[in-house]
Amino acid sequence: MNLSLAYLGPTGTNSETAALAYADWLKQERQQTSTLCAYPSMALVLQSVARGKVDRAVVPIENSIEGTVTIVLDTLWQADNLQVHQELTIPIFHGLLSYASSLKEIQTVYSHPQGLAQCQKWLENFLPQVQLIPTKSTTEGIKLLKEDSTAAAVSSPRAAQLYQVPLLKADIKDSSDNCTRFWIVSCDKSENGSYLSLAFSLPQNAPGALMKALEIFARREINLSKIESRPSKRSLGEYVFFIDLEGNSQAPKIKEALAELSACTEVLKIFGNYSKLDVK
Amino acid sequence: MNLSLAYLGPTGTNSETAALAYADWLKQERQQTSTLCAYPSMALVLQSVARGKVDRAVVPIENSIEGTVTIVLDTLWQADNLQVHQELTIPIFHGLLSYASSLKEIQTVYSHPQGLAQCQKWLENFLPQVQLIPTKSTTEGIKLLKEDSTAAAVSSPRAAQLYQVPLLKADIKDSSDNCTRFWIVSCDKSENGSYLSLAFSLPQNAPGALMKALEIFARREINLSKIESRPSKRSLGEYVFFIDLEGNSQAPKIKEALAELSACTEVLKIFGNYSKLDVK
């Protein structure tokens, strides 16, 4: 059976690069064919898999410079059936695409808010006076460049090739170690792998409840690699906590911790166990 | 002496509403006059106070629906001299401003990404086909409405009055409890108040270091109200942790905890003690 993979399109985005890397891994390691399906927003990518329109989704979860992609966490929390199956990390390359012949001519720069944020120091240093205009993806602004030679887009060198637009600057990212973690999400239960992600909300008006929950892991020396607060969207100061940890939910130590956590949280959602893929 | 207060402008933004509420509090409670200074971006608002161009800045730190305003946390971490003096929370009202006579005519909606995100469910339900265009502030899109009656802006009913644009829908926010926390930031040392915010980074390659840091608070029953991870911007998986807690840094229990924390973190920054203002 051919697998359908949803990603944030159109062609040329970093999500497509990740989806292509995953499709390649499926072919090499699982002899599995797949087809990529572009969607116009991250919410629609995740909805497409939650509603069974596609088999899997490839979604960015965190960038090394800009941090968590909050819409993905919020949608995972709201959906009841999404599980994380694999993780892959790809390097991110940002270039400046434009028909301008020099930086001096540029007045406007388009990109996805993540693209603008990941290059904010470079933009402040080299283009301090330009207007930055956020777009829905890193490639959306490219189509506007032909009409306006004072405009530029922050996008990948790969997109410059695909859309045949000149690459005025090849590498403008703020940090040499710019990369993004992607999760492969589907509706199937996910129990294999040594990484576990979960989220919980706490009973209302319970001071110290967060420390009590974290202490469950500390006591068992379970290593937490990340803690993130997201608003519960009910009331200011009420949060959903997202945790990444190392371990499998079937291991006795983790099983006990999850049972204890379940008793002291209001809602606990386990996004499943997953492995990290080594992609080239 | 008259105080200058920086905020994200132009007139009509929620930041201006917060700055006006603070100016009113200063006048009523401190017999202190102040002048508001609008800046075009959150980074410039904070830079203006860090560089001594203005006395204080009023910046949004967290919205009850959309969560942390990450640029503010990142800038506080990078700056070495900014301290939090007070906190105030204001309710947020979002309306749909447009010259269109009905929702059916609308094809484009402008707003700050926070405004679009805080109304995303309403927009999905009532305007599923429109193009959402992010702008630098909730008022920036308003000036585009006169030329295009198929366009709308998500902004405050107050902005509709100020800019004299029809309010097509008066209340479109996703949650009845939409409010935003603002911090008053200056370069002066901040030691009064019963709320404390801090951030730290951990030594590299130290598994369990986060739990060790959190355990310092748990052992002393110090209540943490929020934990947030932000990328260190050096390498994926390396974070700066932001913590809000209750207590004063001069209290023995807190003093001990901070000393112990200082010994097990790489960099520790105390943003100061502050009080929460009750503004109307």
Short mmCIF file of N, CA and C in Angstrom, two decimals, chain B residues 89-174:
data_model
loop_
_atom_site.label_atom_id
_atom_site.label_comp_id
_atom_site.label_asym_id
_atom_site.label_seq_id
_atom_site.Cartn_x
_atom_site.Cartn_y
_atom_site.Cartn_z
N THR B 89 -2.50 43.10 34.21
CA THR B 89 -3.23 42.24 33.28
C THR B 89 -4.44 43.01 32.77
N ILE B 90 -4.61 43.04 31.47
CA ILE B 90 -5.79 43.74 30.92
C ILE B 90 -6.61 42.77 30.06
N PRO B 91 -7.94 42.95 30.08
CA PRO B 91 -8.78 42.11 29.21
C PRO B 91 -8.57 42.53 27.75
N ILE B 92 -8.66 41.57 26.84
CA ILE B 92 -8.46 41.85 25.42
C ILE B 92 -9.80 41.71 24.69
N PHE B 93 -10.15 42.72 23.92
CA PHE B 93 -11.38 42.67 23.13
C PHE B 93 -11.00 42.70 21.66
N HIS B 94 -11.49 41.73 20.91
CA HIS B 94 -11.23 41.74 19.47
C HIS B 94 -12.55 41.88 18.71
N GLY B 95 -12.58 42.84 17.80
CA GLY B 95 -13.73 42.98 16.91
C GLY B 95 -13.26 42.85 15.48
N LEU B 96 -14.24 42.76 14.56
CA LEU B 96 -13.89 42.70 13.14
C LEU B 96 -14.25 44.06 12.52
N LEU B 97 -13.23 44.78 12.07
CA LEU B 97 -13.42 46.12 11.51
C LEU B 97 -13.43 46.01 9.99
N SER B 98 -14.45 46.60 9.35
CA SER B 98 -14.51 46.53 7.88
C SER B 98 -15.57 47.48 7.34
N TYR B 99 -15.36 47.92 6.08
CA TYR B 99 -16.39 48.69 5.40
C TYR B 99 -17.39 47.78 4.68
N ALA B 100 -17.17 46.47 4.71
CA ALA B 100 -18.11 45.53 4.08
C ALA B 100 -19.44 45.57 4.82
N SER B 101 -20.54 45.25 4.10
CA SER B 101 -21.83 45.29 4.78
C SER B 101 -22.21 43.93 5.37
N SER B 102 -21.52 42.86 4.96
CA SER B 102 -21.77 41.56 5.58
C SER B 102 -20.51 40.70 5.51
N LEU B 103 -20.47 39.64 6.32
CA LEU B 103 -19.30 38.75 6.35
C LEU B 103 -19.03 38.12 4.99
N LYS B 104 -20.11 37.89 4.22
CA LYS B 104 -19.98 37.21 2.92
C LYS B 104 -19.03 37.93 1.96
N GLU B 105 -18.96 39.26 2.09
CA GLU B 105 -18.13 40.04 1.15
C GLU B 105 -16.63 39.95 1.45
N ILE B 106 -16.30 39.49 2.65
CA ILE B 106 -14.89 39.59 3.09
C ILE B 106 -14.00 38.51 2.49
N GLN B 107 -12.88 38.95 1.95
CA GLN B 107 -11.93 38.01 1.32
C GLN B 107 -10.56 38.00 2.03
N THR B 108 -10.25 39.07 2.76
CA THR B 108 -8.93 39.19 3.39
C THR B 108 -9.10 39.71 4.81
N VAL B 109 -8.33 39.14 5.76
CA VAL B 109 -8.37 39.65 7.14
C VAL B 109 -6.94 39.93 7.60
N TYR B 110 -6.71 41.17 8.07
CA TYR B 110 -5.41 41.58 8.58
C TYR B 110 -5.40 41.61 10.10
N SER B 111 -4.29 41.21 10.71
CA SER B 111 -4.07 41.49 12.13
C SER B 111 -2.66 41.06 12.52
N HIS B 112 -2.23 41.45 13.71
CA HIS B 112 -1.01 40.93 14.31
C HIS B 112 -1.19 39.42 14.47
N PRO B 113 -0.11 38.62 14.31
CA PRO B 113 -0.25 37.17 14.46
C PRO B 113 -0.96 36.77 15.76
N GLN B 114 -0.73 37.51 16.86
CA GLN B 114 -1.42 37.20 18.12
C GLN B 114 -2.94 37.41 17.96
N GLY B 115 -3.33 38.48 17.28
CA GLY B 115 -4.77 38.75 17.07
C GLY B 115 -5.41 37.65 16.23
N LEU B 116 -4.74 37.25 15.15
CA LEU B 116 -5.27 36.17 14.29
C LEU B 116 -5.36 34.87 15.07
N ALA B 117 -4.33 34.58 15.87
CA ALA B 117 -4.31 33.31 16.62
C ALA B 117 -5.38 33.30 17.71
N GLN B 118 -5.60 34.44 18.36
CA GLN B 118 -6.58 34.49 19.44
C GLN B 118 -8.02 34.35 18.93
N CYS B 119 -8.21 34.58 17.63
CA CYS B 119 -9.56 34.48 17.04
C CYS B 119 -9.63 33.35 16.03
N GLN B 120 -8.66 32.42 16.07
CA GLN B 120 -8.56 31.46 14.97
C GLN B 120 -9.78 30.56 14.83
N LYS B 121 -10.41 30.18 15.94
CA LYS B 121 -11.61 29.33 15.85
C LYS B 121 -12.77 30.11 15.23
N TRP B 122 -12.97 31.35 15.68
CA TRP B 122 -14.04 32.19 15.12
C TRP B 122 -13.82 32.37 13.62
N LEU B 123 -12.58 32.66 13.22
CA LEU B 123 -12.27 32.88 11.81
C LEU B 123 -12.51 31.60 10.99
N GLU B 124 -12.11 30.45 11.55
CA GLU B 124 -12.34 29.17 10.85
C GLU B 124 -13.83 28.90 10.67
N ASN B 125 -14.63 29.24 11.70
CA ASN B 125 -16.07 28.98 11.64
C ASN B 125 -16.83 29.93 10.72
N PHE B 126 -16.51 31.23 10.82
CA PHE B 126 -17.32 32.22 10.11
C PHE B 126 -16.70 32.73 8.82
N LEU B 127 -15.39 32.63 8.70
CA LEU B 127 -14.72 33.10 7.48
C LEU B 127 -13.69 32.06 7.02
N PRO B 128 -14.15 30.81 6.77
CA PRO B 128 -13.18 29.74 6.50
C PRO B 128 -12.37 29.94 5.22
N GLN B 129 -12.89 30.72 4.26
CA GLN B 129 -12.23 30.83 2.95
C GLN B 129 -11.31 32.05 2.82
N VAL B 130 -11.30 32.93 3.81
CA VAL B 130 -10.57 34.19 3.61
C VAL B 130 -9.06 33.99 3.75
N GLN B 131 -8.32 34.95 3.21
CA GLN B 131 -6.87 34.94 3.36
C GLN B 131 -6.50 35.74 4.61
N LEU B 132 -5.74 35.11 5.51
CA LEU B 132 -5.33 35.79 6.74
C LEU B 132 -3.95 36.39 6.52
N ILE B 133 -3.80 37.68 6.74
CA ILE B 133 -2.51 38.34 6.48
C ILE B 133 -1.96 38.96 7.77
N PRO B 134 -0.84 38.43 8.26
CA PRO B 134 -0.27 38.96 9.50
C PRO B 134 0.31 40.36 9.29
N THR B 135 0.16 41.22 10.30
CA THR B 135 0.71 42.58 10.25
C THR B 135 1.51 42.82 11.53
N LYS B 136 2.22 43.96 11.59
CA LYS B 136 3.11 44.23 12.71
C LYS B 136 2.39 44.58 14.01
N SER B 137 1.16 45.07 13.90
CA SER B 137 0.37 45.37 15.09
C SER B 137 -1.09 45.15 14.73
N THR B 138 -1.98 45.16 15.73
CA THR B 138 -3.40 44.93 15.42
C THR B 138 -4.02 46.12 14.70
N THR B 139 -3.32 47.26 14.70
CA THR B 139 -3.92 48.43 14.03
C THR B 139 -3.33 48.68 12.64
N GLU B 140 -2.21 48.02 12.31
CA GLU B 140 -1.55 48.32 11.04
C GLU B 140 -2.45 48.08 9.82
N GLY B 141 -3.28 47.01 9.89
CA GLY B 141 -4.15 46.68 8.75
C GLY B 141 -5.29 47.67 8.55
N ILE B 142 -5.61 48.44 9.58
CA ILE B 142 -6.80 49.30 9.50
C ILE B 142 -6.72 50.31 8.36
N LYS B 143 -5.50 50.83 8.14
CA LYS B 143 -5.36 51.85 7.10
C LYS B 143 -5.60 51.32 5.68
N LEU B 144 -5.57 49.98 5.54
CA LEU B 144 -5.79 49.38 4.22
C LEU B 144 -7.27 49.17 3.91
N LEU B 145 -8.14 49.32 4.92
CA LEU B 145 -9.55 48.95 4.76
C LEU B 145 -10.31 49.90 3.85
N LYS B 146 -10.00 51.18 3.89
CA LYS B 146 -10.77 52.18 3.15
C LYS B 146 -10.72 51.91 1.64
N GLU B 147 -9.54 51.46 1.18
CA GLU B 147 -9.37 51.21 -0.27
C GLU B 147 -10.04 49.91 -0.71
N ASP B 148 -10.34 49.03 0.23
CA ASP B 148 -10.76 47.69 -0.15
C ASP B 148 -11.89 47.21 0.77
N SER B 149 -13.12 47.25 0.25
CA SER B 149 -14.25 46.90 1.12
C SER B 149 -14.42 45.38 1.27
N THR B 150 -13.53 44.59 0.62
CA THR B 150 -13.57 43.14 0.85
C THR B 150 -12.55 42.75 1.93
N ALA B 151 -11.89 43.76 2.51
CA ALA B 151 -10.88 43.48 3.55
C ALA B 151 -11.43 43.81 4.93
N ALA B 152 -10.89 43.14 5.94
CA ALA B 152 -11.28 43.40 7.33
C ALA B 152 -10.03 43.34 8.19
N ALA B 153 -10.12 43.91 9.40
CA ALA B 153 -8.99 43.82 10.34
C ALA B 153 -9.51 43.34 11.69
N VAL B 154 -8.76 42.44 12.33
CA VAL B 154 -9.06 42.05 13.71
C VAL B 154 -8.36 43.08 14.59
N SER B 155 -9.13 43.89 15.30
CA SER B 155 -8.55 44.92 16.15
C SER B 155 -9.54 45.22 17.27
N SER B 156 -9.19 46.17 18.12
CA SER B 156 -10.07 46.43 19.26
C SER B 156 -11.22 47.36 18.87
N PRO B 157 -12.37 47.25 19.55
CA PRO B 157 -13.45 48.22 19.35
C PRO B 157 -12.95 49.65 19.58
N ARG B 158 -11.96 49.80 20.49
CA ARG B 158 -11.40 51.13 20.74
C ARG B 158 -10.70 51.66 19.48
N ALA B 159 -9.98 50.78 18.76
CA ALA B 159 -9.31 51.20 17.53
C ALA B 159 -10.34 51.58 16.46
N ALA B 160 -11.48 50.88 16.43
CA ALA B 160 -12.54 51.21 15.47
C ALA B 160 -13.00 52.65 15.68
N GLN B 161 -13.13 53.04 16.94
CA GLN B 161 -13.53 54.41 17.27
C GLN B 161 -12.44 55.41 16.89
N LEU B 162 -11.20 55.10 17.30
CA LEU B 162 -10.08 56.01 17.06
C LEU B 162 -9.88 56.28 15.58
N TYR B 163 -9.96 55.19 14.76
CA TYR B 163 -9.71 55.33 13.34
C TYR B 163 -11.00 55.54 12.54
N GLN B 164 -12.13 55.58 13.25
CA GLN B 164 -13.45 55.79 12.63
C GLN B 164 -13.73 54.82 11.49
N VAL B 165 -13.58 53.54 11.81
CA VAL B 165 -13.87 52.47 10.85
C VAL B 165 -15.05 51.66 11.42
N PRO B 166 -16.02 51.24 10.56
CA PRO B 166 -17.17 50.48 11.09
C PRO B 166 -16.74 49.18 11.77
N LEU B 167 -17.43 48.86 12.87
CA LEU B 167 -17.18 47.62 13.60
C LEU B 167 -18.24 46.61 13.13
N LEU B 168 -17.82 45.72 12.22
CA LEU B 168 -18.79 44.79 11.63
C LEU B 168 -19.25 43.75 12.65
N LYS B 169 -18.32 43.24 13.46
CA LYS B 169 -18.66 42.32 14.56
C LYS B 169 -17.93 42.84 15.80
N ALA B 170 -18.65 42.94 16.90
CA ALA B 170 -18.07 43.58 18.09
C ALA B 170 -17.18 42.65 18.91
N ASP B 171 -17.43 41.35 18.88
CA ASP B 171 -16.68 40.46 19.77
C ASP B 171 -16.46 39.12 19.09
N ILE B 172 -15.22 38.87 18.65
CA ILE B 172 -14.99 37.65 17.88
C ILE B 172 -13.93 36.76 18.53
N LYS B 173 -13.55 37.06 19.76
CA LYS B 173 -12.47 36.26 20.37
C LYS B 173 -12.96 34.84 20.68
N ASP B 174 -12.00 33.90 20.72
CA ASP B 174 -12.33 32.47 20.90
C ASP B 174 -12.73 32.13 22.32
#
